[in-house]
Coordinates of C-alpha atoms (C1' of nucleotides) in Angstrom, one line a residue:
Chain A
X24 CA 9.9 14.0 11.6
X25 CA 9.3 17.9 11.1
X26 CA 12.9 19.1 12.7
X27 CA 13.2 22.8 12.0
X28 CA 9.7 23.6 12.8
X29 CA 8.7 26.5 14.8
X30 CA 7.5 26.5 18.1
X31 CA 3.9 26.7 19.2
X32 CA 4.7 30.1 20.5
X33 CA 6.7 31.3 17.4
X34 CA 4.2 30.4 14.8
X35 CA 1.3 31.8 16.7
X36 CA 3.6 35.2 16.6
X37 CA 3.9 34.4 13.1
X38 CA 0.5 34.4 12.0
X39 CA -0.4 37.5 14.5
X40 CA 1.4 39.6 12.1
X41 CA 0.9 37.7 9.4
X42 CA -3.6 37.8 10.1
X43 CA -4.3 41.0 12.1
X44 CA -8.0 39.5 12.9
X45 CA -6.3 36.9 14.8
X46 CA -7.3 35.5 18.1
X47 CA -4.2 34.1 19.7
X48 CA -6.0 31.5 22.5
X49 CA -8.1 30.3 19.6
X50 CA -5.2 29.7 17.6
X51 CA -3.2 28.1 20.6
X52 CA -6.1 25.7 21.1
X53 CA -6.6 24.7 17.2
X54 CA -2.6 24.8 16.4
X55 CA -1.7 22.5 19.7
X56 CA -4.7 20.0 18.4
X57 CA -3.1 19.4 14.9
X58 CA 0.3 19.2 16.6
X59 CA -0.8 16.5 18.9
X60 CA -2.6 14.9 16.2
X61 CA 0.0 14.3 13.9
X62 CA 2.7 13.5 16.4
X63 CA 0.4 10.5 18.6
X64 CA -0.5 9.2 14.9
X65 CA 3.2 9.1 13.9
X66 CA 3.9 7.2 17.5
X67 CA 1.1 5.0 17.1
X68 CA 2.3 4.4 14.0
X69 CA 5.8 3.3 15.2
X70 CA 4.0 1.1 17.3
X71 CA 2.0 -0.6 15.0
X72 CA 4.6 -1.1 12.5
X73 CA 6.0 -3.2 15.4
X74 CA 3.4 -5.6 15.2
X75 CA 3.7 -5.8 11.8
X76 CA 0.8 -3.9 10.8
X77 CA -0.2 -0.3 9.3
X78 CA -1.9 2.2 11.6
X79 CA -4.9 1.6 8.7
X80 CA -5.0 -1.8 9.1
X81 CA -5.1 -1.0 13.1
X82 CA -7.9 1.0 12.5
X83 CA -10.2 -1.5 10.8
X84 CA -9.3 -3.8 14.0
X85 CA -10.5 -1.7 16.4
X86 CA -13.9 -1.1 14.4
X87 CA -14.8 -4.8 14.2
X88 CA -13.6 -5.0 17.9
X89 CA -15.9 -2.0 18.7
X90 CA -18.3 -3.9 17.0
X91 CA -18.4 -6.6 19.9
X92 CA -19.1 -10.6 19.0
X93 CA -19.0 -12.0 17.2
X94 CA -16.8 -9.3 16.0
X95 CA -18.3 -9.1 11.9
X96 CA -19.1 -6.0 9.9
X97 CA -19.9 -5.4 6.2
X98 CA -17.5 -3.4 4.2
X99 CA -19.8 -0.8 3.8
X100 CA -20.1 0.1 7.2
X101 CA -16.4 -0.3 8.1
X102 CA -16.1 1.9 5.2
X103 CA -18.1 4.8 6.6
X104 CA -17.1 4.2 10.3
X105 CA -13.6 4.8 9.0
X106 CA -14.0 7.5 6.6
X107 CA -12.9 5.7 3.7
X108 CA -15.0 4.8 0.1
X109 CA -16.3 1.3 -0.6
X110 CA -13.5 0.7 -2.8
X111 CA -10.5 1.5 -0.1
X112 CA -12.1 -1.1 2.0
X113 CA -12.8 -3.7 -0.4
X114 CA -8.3 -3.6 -1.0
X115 CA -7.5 -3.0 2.5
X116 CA -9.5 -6.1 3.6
X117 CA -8.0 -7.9 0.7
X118 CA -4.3 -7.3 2.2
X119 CA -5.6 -8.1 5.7
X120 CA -7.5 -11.3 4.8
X121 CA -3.9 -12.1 3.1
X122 CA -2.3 -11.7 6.5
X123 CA -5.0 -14.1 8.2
X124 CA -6.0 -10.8 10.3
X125 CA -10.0 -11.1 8.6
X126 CA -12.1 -13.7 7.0
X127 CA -14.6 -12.3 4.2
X128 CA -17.8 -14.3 3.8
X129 CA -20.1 -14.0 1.9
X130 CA -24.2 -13.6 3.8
X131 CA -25.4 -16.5 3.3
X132 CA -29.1 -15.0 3.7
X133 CA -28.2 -12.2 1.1
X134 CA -25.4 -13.3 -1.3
X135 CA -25.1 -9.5 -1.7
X136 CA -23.7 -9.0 1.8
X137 CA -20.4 -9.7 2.5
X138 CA -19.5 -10.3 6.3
X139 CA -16.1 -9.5 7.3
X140 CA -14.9 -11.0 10.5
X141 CA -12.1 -11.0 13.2
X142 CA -9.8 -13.7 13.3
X143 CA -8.2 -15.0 16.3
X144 CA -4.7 -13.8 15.5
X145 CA -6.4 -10.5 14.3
X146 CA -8.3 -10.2 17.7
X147 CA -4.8 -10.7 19.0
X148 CA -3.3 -8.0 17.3
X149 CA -5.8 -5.6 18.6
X150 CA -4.9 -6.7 22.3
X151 CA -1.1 -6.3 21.3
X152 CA -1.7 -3.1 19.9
X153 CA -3.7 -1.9 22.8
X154 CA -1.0 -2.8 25.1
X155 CA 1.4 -0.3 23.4
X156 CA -0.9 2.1 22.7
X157 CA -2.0 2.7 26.2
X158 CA 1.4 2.7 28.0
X159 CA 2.1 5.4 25.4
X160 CA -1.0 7.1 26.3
X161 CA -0.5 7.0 29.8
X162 CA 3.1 8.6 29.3
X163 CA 1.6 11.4 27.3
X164 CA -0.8 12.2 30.0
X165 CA 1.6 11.6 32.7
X166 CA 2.1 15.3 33.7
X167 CA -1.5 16.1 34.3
X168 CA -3.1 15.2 37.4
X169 CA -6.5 13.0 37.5
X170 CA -8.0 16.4 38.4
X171 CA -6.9 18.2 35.4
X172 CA -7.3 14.9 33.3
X173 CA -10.8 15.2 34.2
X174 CA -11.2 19.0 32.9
X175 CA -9.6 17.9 29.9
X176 CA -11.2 15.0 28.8
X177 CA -14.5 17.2 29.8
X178 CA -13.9 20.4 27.5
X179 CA -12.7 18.3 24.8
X180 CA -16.2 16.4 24.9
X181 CA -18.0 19.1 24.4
X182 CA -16.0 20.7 21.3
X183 CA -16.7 17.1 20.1
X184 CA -20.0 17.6 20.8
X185 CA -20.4 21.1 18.9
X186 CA -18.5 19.3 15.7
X187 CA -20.5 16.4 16.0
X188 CA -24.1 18.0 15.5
X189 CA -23.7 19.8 12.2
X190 CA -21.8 17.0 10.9
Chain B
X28 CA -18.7 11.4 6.3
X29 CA -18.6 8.7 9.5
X30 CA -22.9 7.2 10.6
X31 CA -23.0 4.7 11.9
X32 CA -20.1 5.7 14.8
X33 CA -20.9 4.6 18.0
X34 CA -21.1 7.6 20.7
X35 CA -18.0 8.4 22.0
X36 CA -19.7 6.9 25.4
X37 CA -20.3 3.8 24.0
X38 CA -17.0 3.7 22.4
X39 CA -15.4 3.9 25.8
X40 CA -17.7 1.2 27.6
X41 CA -17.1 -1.5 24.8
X42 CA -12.8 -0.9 24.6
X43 CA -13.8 -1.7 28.6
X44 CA -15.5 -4.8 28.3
X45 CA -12.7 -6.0 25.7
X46 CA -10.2 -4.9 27.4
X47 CA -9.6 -4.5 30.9
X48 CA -6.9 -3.0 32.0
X49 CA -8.4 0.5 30.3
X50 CA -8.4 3.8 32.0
X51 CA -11.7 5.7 30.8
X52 CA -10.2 9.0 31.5
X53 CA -7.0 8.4 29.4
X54 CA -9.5 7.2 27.1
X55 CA -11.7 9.8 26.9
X56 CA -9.4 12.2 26.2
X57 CA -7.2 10.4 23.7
X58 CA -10.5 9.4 21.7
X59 CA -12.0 12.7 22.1
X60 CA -8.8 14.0 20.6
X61 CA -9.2 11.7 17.6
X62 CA -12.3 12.2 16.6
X63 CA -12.1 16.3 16.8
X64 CA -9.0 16.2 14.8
X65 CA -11.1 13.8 11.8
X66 CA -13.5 16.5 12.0
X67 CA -11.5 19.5 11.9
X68 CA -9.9 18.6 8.9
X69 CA -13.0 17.4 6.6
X70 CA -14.2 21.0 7.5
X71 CA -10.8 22.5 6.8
X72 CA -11.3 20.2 3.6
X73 CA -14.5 21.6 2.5
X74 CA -13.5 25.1 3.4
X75 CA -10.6 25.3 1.0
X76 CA -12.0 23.2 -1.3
X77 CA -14.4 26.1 -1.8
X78 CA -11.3 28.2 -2.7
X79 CA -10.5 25.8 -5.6
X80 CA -7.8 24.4 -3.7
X81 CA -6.6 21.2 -1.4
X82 CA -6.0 20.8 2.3
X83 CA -2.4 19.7 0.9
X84 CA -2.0 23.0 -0.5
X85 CA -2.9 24.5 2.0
X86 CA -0.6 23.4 4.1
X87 CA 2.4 24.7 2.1
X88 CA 1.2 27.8 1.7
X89 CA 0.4 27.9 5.4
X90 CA 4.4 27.1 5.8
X91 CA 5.6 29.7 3.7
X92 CA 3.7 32.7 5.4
X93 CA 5.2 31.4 8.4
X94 CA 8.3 31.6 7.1
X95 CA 7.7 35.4 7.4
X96 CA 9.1 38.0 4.2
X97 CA 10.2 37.6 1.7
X98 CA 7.9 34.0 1.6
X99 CA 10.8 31.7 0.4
X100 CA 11.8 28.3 1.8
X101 CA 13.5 25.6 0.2
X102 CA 11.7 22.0 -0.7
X103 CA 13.6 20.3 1.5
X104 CA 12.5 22.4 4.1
X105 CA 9.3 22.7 3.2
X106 CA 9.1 18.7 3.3
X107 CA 10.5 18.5 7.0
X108 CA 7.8 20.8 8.3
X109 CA 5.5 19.2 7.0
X110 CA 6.0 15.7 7.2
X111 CA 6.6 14.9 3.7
X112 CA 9.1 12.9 1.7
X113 CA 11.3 15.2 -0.9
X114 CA 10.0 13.5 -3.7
X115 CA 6.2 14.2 -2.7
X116 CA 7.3 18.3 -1.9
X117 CA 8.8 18.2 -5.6
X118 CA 5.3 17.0 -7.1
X119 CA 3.1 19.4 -4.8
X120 CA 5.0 22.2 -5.8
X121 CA 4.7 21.5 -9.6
X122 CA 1.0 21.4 -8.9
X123 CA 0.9 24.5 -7.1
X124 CA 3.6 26.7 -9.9
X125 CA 0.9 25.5 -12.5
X126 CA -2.0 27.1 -10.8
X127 CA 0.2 30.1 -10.1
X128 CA 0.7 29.8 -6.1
X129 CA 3.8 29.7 -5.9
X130 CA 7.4 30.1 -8.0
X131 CA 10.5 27.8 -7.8
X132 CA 13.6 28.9 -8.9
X133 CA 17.3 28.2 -8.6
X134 CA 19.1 29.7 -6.0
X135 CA 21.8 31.5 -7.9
X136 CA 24.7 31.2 -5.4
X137 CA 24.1 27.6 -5.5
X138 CA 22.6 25.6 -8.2
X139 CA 21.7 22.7 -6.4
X140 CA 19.4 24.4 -4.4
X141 CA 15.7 25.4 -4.9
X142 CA 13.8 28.5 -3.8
X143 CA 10.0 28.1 -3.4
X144 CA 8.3 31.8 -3.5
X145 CA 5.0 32.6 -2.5
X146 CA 3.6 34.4 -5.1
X147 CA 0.9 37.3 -4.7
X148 CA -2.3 34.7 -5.9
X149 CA -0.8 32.5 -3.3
X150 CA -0.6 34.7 -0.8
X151 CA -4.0 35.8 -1.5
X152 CA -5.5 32.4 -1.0
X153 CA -3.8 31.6 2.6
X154 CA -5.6 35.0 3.4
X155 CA -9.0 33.9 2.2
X156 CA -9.0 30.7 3.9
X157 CA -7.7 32.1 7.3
X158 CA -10.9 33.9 6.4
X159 CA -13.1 30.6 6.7
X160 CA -10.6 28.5 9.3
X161 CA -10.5 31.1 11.9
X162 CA -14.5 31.8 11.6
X163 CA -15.2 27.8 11.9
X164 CA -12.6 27.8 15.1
X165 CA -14.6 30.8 16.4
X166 CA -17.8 28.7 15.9
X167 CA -16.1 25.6 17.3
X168 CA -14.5 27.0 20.1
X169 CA -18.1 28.9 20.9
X170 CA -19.3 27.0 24.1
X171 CA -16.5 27.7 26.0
X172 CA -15.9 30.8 27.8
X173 CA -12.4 32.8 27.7
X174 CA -11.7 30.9 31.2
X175 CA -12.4 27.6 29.9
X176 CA -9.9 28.5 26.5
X177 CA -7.3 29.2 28.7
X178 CA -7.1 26.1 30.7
X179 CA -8.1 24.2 27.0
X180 CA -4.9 26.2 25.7
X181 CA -2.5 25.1 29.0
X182 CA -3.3 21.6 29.0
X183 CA -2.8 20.7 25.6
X184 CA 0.0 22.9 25.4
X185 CA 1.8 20.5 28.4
X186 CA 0.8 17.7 26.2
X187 CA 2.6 19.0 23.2
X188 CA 5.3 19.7 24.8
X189 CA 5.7 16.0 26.7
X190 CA 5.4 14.8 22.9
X191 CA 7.6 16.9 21.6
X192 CA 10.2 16.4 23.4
X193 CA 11.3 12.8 22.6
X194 CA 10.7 13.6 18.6
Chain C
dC20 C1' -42.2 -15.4 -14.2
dC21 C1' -40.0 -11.4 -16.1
dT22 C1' -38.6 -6.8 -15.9
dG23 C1' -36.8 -2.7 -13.8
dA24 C1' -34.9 -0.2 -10.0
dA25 C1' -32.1 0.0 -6.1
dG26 C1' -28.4 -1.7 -3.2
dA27 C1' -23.7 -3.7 -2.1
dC28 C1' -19.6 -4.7 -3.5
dT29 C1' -15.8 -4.9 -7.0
dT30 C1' -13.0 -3.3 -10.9
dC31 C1' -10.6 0.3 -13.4
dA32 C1' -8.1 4.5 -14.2
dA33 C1' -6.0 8.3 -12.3
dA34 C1' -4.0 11.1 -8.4
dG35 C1' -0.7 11.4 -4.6
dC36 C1' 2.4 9.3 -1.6
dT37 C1' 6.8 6.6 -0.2
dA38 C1' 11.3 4.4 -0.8
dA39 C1' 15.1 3.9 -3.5
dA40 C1' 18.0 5.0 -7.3
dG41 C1' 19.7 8.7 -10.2
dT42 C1' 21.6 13.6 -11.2
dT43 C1' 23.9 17.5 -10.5
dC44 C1' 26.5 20.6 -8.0
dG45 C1' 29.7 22.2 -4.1
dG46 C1' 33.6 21.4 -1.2
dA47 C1' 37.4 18.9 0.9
dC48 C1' 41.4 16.4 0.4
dC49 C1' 45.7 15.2 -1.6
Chain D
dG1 C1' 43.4 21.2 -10.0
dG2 C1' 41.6 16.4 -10.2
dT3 C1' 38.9 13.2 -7.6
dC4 C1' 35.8 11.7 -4.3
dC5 C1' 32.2 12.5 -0.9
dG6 C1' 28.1 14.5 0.5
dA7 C1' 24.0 17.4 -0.1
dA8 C1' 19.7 18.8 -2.6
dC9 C1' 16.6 17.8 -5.6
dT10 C1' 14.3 14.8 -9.3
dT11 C1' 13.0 10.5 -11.3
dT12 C1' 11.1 5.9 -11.2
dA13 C1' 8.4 2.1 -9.6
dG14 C1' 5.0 0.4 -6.6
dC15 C1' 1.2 1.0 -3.3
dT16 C1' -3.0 3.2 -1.3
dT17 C1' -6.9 5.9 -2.0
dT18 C1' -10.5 8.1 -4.7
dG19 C1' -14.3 8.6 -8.2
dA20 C1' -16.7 6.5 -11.7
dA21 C1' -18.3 2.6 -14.1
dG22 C1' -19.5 -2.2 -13.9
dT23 C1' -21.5 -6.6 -11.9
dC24 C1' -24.4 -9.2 -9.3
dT25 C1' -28.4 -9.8 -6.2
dT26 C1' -32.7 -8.7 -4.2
dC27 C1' -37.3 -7.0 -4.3
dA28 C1' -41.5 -4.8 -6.1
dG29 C1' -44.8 -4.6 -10.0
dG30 C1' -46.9 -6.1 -13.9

DNA sequence: CCTGAAGACTTCAAAGCTAAAGTTCGGACC
DNA sequence: GGTCCGAACTTTAGCTTTGAAGTCTTCAGG
């Protein structure tokens, strides 16, 4: 979608005189992350659309997938896995228990609770979904070998990991 | 914001057992991507929310520096770069005149056409929160060494540029 | 029991986005 | 030089998310 954007290169010149205090393989390494980012989440998002669904309805999938059988989760803690507040969950499971992708059930030990639980056909939408979404993977990594597939995957673990601690 | 999130391990070995025709290393590395970039931004969130302003502002005044002297792009423009709709460029930008980051005029030659201006508040604020951002990517980026950047910086610069190329 | 406090979800109002329709202007064609 | 087309922005309506207030249930104490 962005069309007359700059190139990594360009912006990165950009900002140098823009930001004296600049270090330009820092800025490479941030400004190519959000790049990547935003284009694999509009692709996925091609992808998904598809199948009929949105990338957030995707994303609640692949929590209560994550989740293992028999595939259930409270709002609440989809709701924090996903980043999102109570109330975002409680309309985005409304829409998907419309479209026979979740059942919501009430705990029958704690009328509290509410359980919400993978359907069949949303279970199958996960599997479609991951079938696109890994042949496009695979595409975007195609021009790295297994070698450098492995240094990446290994540096990008451990910037996770430094992010992760003070979260 | 996210607790209850399984390790990034564990994430990998139950996508596995549900589905099998996964490639861990793909995996890793597409994940690990994910989950940096969710991070990166809640920080960039609470950085600039500390400068009385939004990651969505932010961004515009991020792309008007770029633009280089004298600061001026047009909405439309704006929108394209960053991923926007012309309608939700028209409403950002009458947030951001009100709190006095930026002008919009008419372009005189042509009355159709807008002018967005960074003005010198605005350009103030991009200042201060390069301040923060490049500080938290220093701290992020601390564990590796300026070998291990490089190589960070290569690869995902090859990755960009595989996804950039069929926009 | 009955009450009060805490927890889990839902409801409500407001902010921000998208898609589509509307406005206004510039330029080409006849 | 009048008319029509297209470009650039704005307006409108509807949807998704957030934050705050509200509802219902459980549990601990009196």
């Amino acid at each position: 979608m962005p069309e007359n954007e700059p190139t990594l290169d360009e912006q990165i010149a950009a900002y140098q005189r823009e930001f004296a205090d600049l270090d330009p393989q820092v800025e490479q390494i941030v400004s190519a992350l959000g790049r990547l980012n935003r284009r694999m989440n509009v692709a996925y998002g091609r992808q998904t659309a598809t199948l009929g669904i949105s990338n957030a309805e995707w994303e609640v999938l692949k929590a209560l997938v994550l989740a293992g059988q028999p595939y259930r989760m409270g709002p609440g803690d989809l709701a924090k896995q996903l980043g999102l507040t109570p109330a975002a969950m409680t309309h985005r499971i409304d829409r998907m228990v419309a479209e026979g992708l979740v059942t919501r059930d009430r705990d029958e030990t704690n009328r509290v609770r509410v359980i919400v639980g993978l359907t069949d056909a949303g279970r199958q939408k996960w599997l479609d979904a991951m079938e696109l979404a890994t042949t496009f993977e695979e595409d975007l990594l195609q021009d790295l070998s297994a070698k450098e597939r492995g240094v990446l995957g290994e540096l990008l673990t451990r910037l996770l990991q430094r992010v992760e601690l003070g979260g």
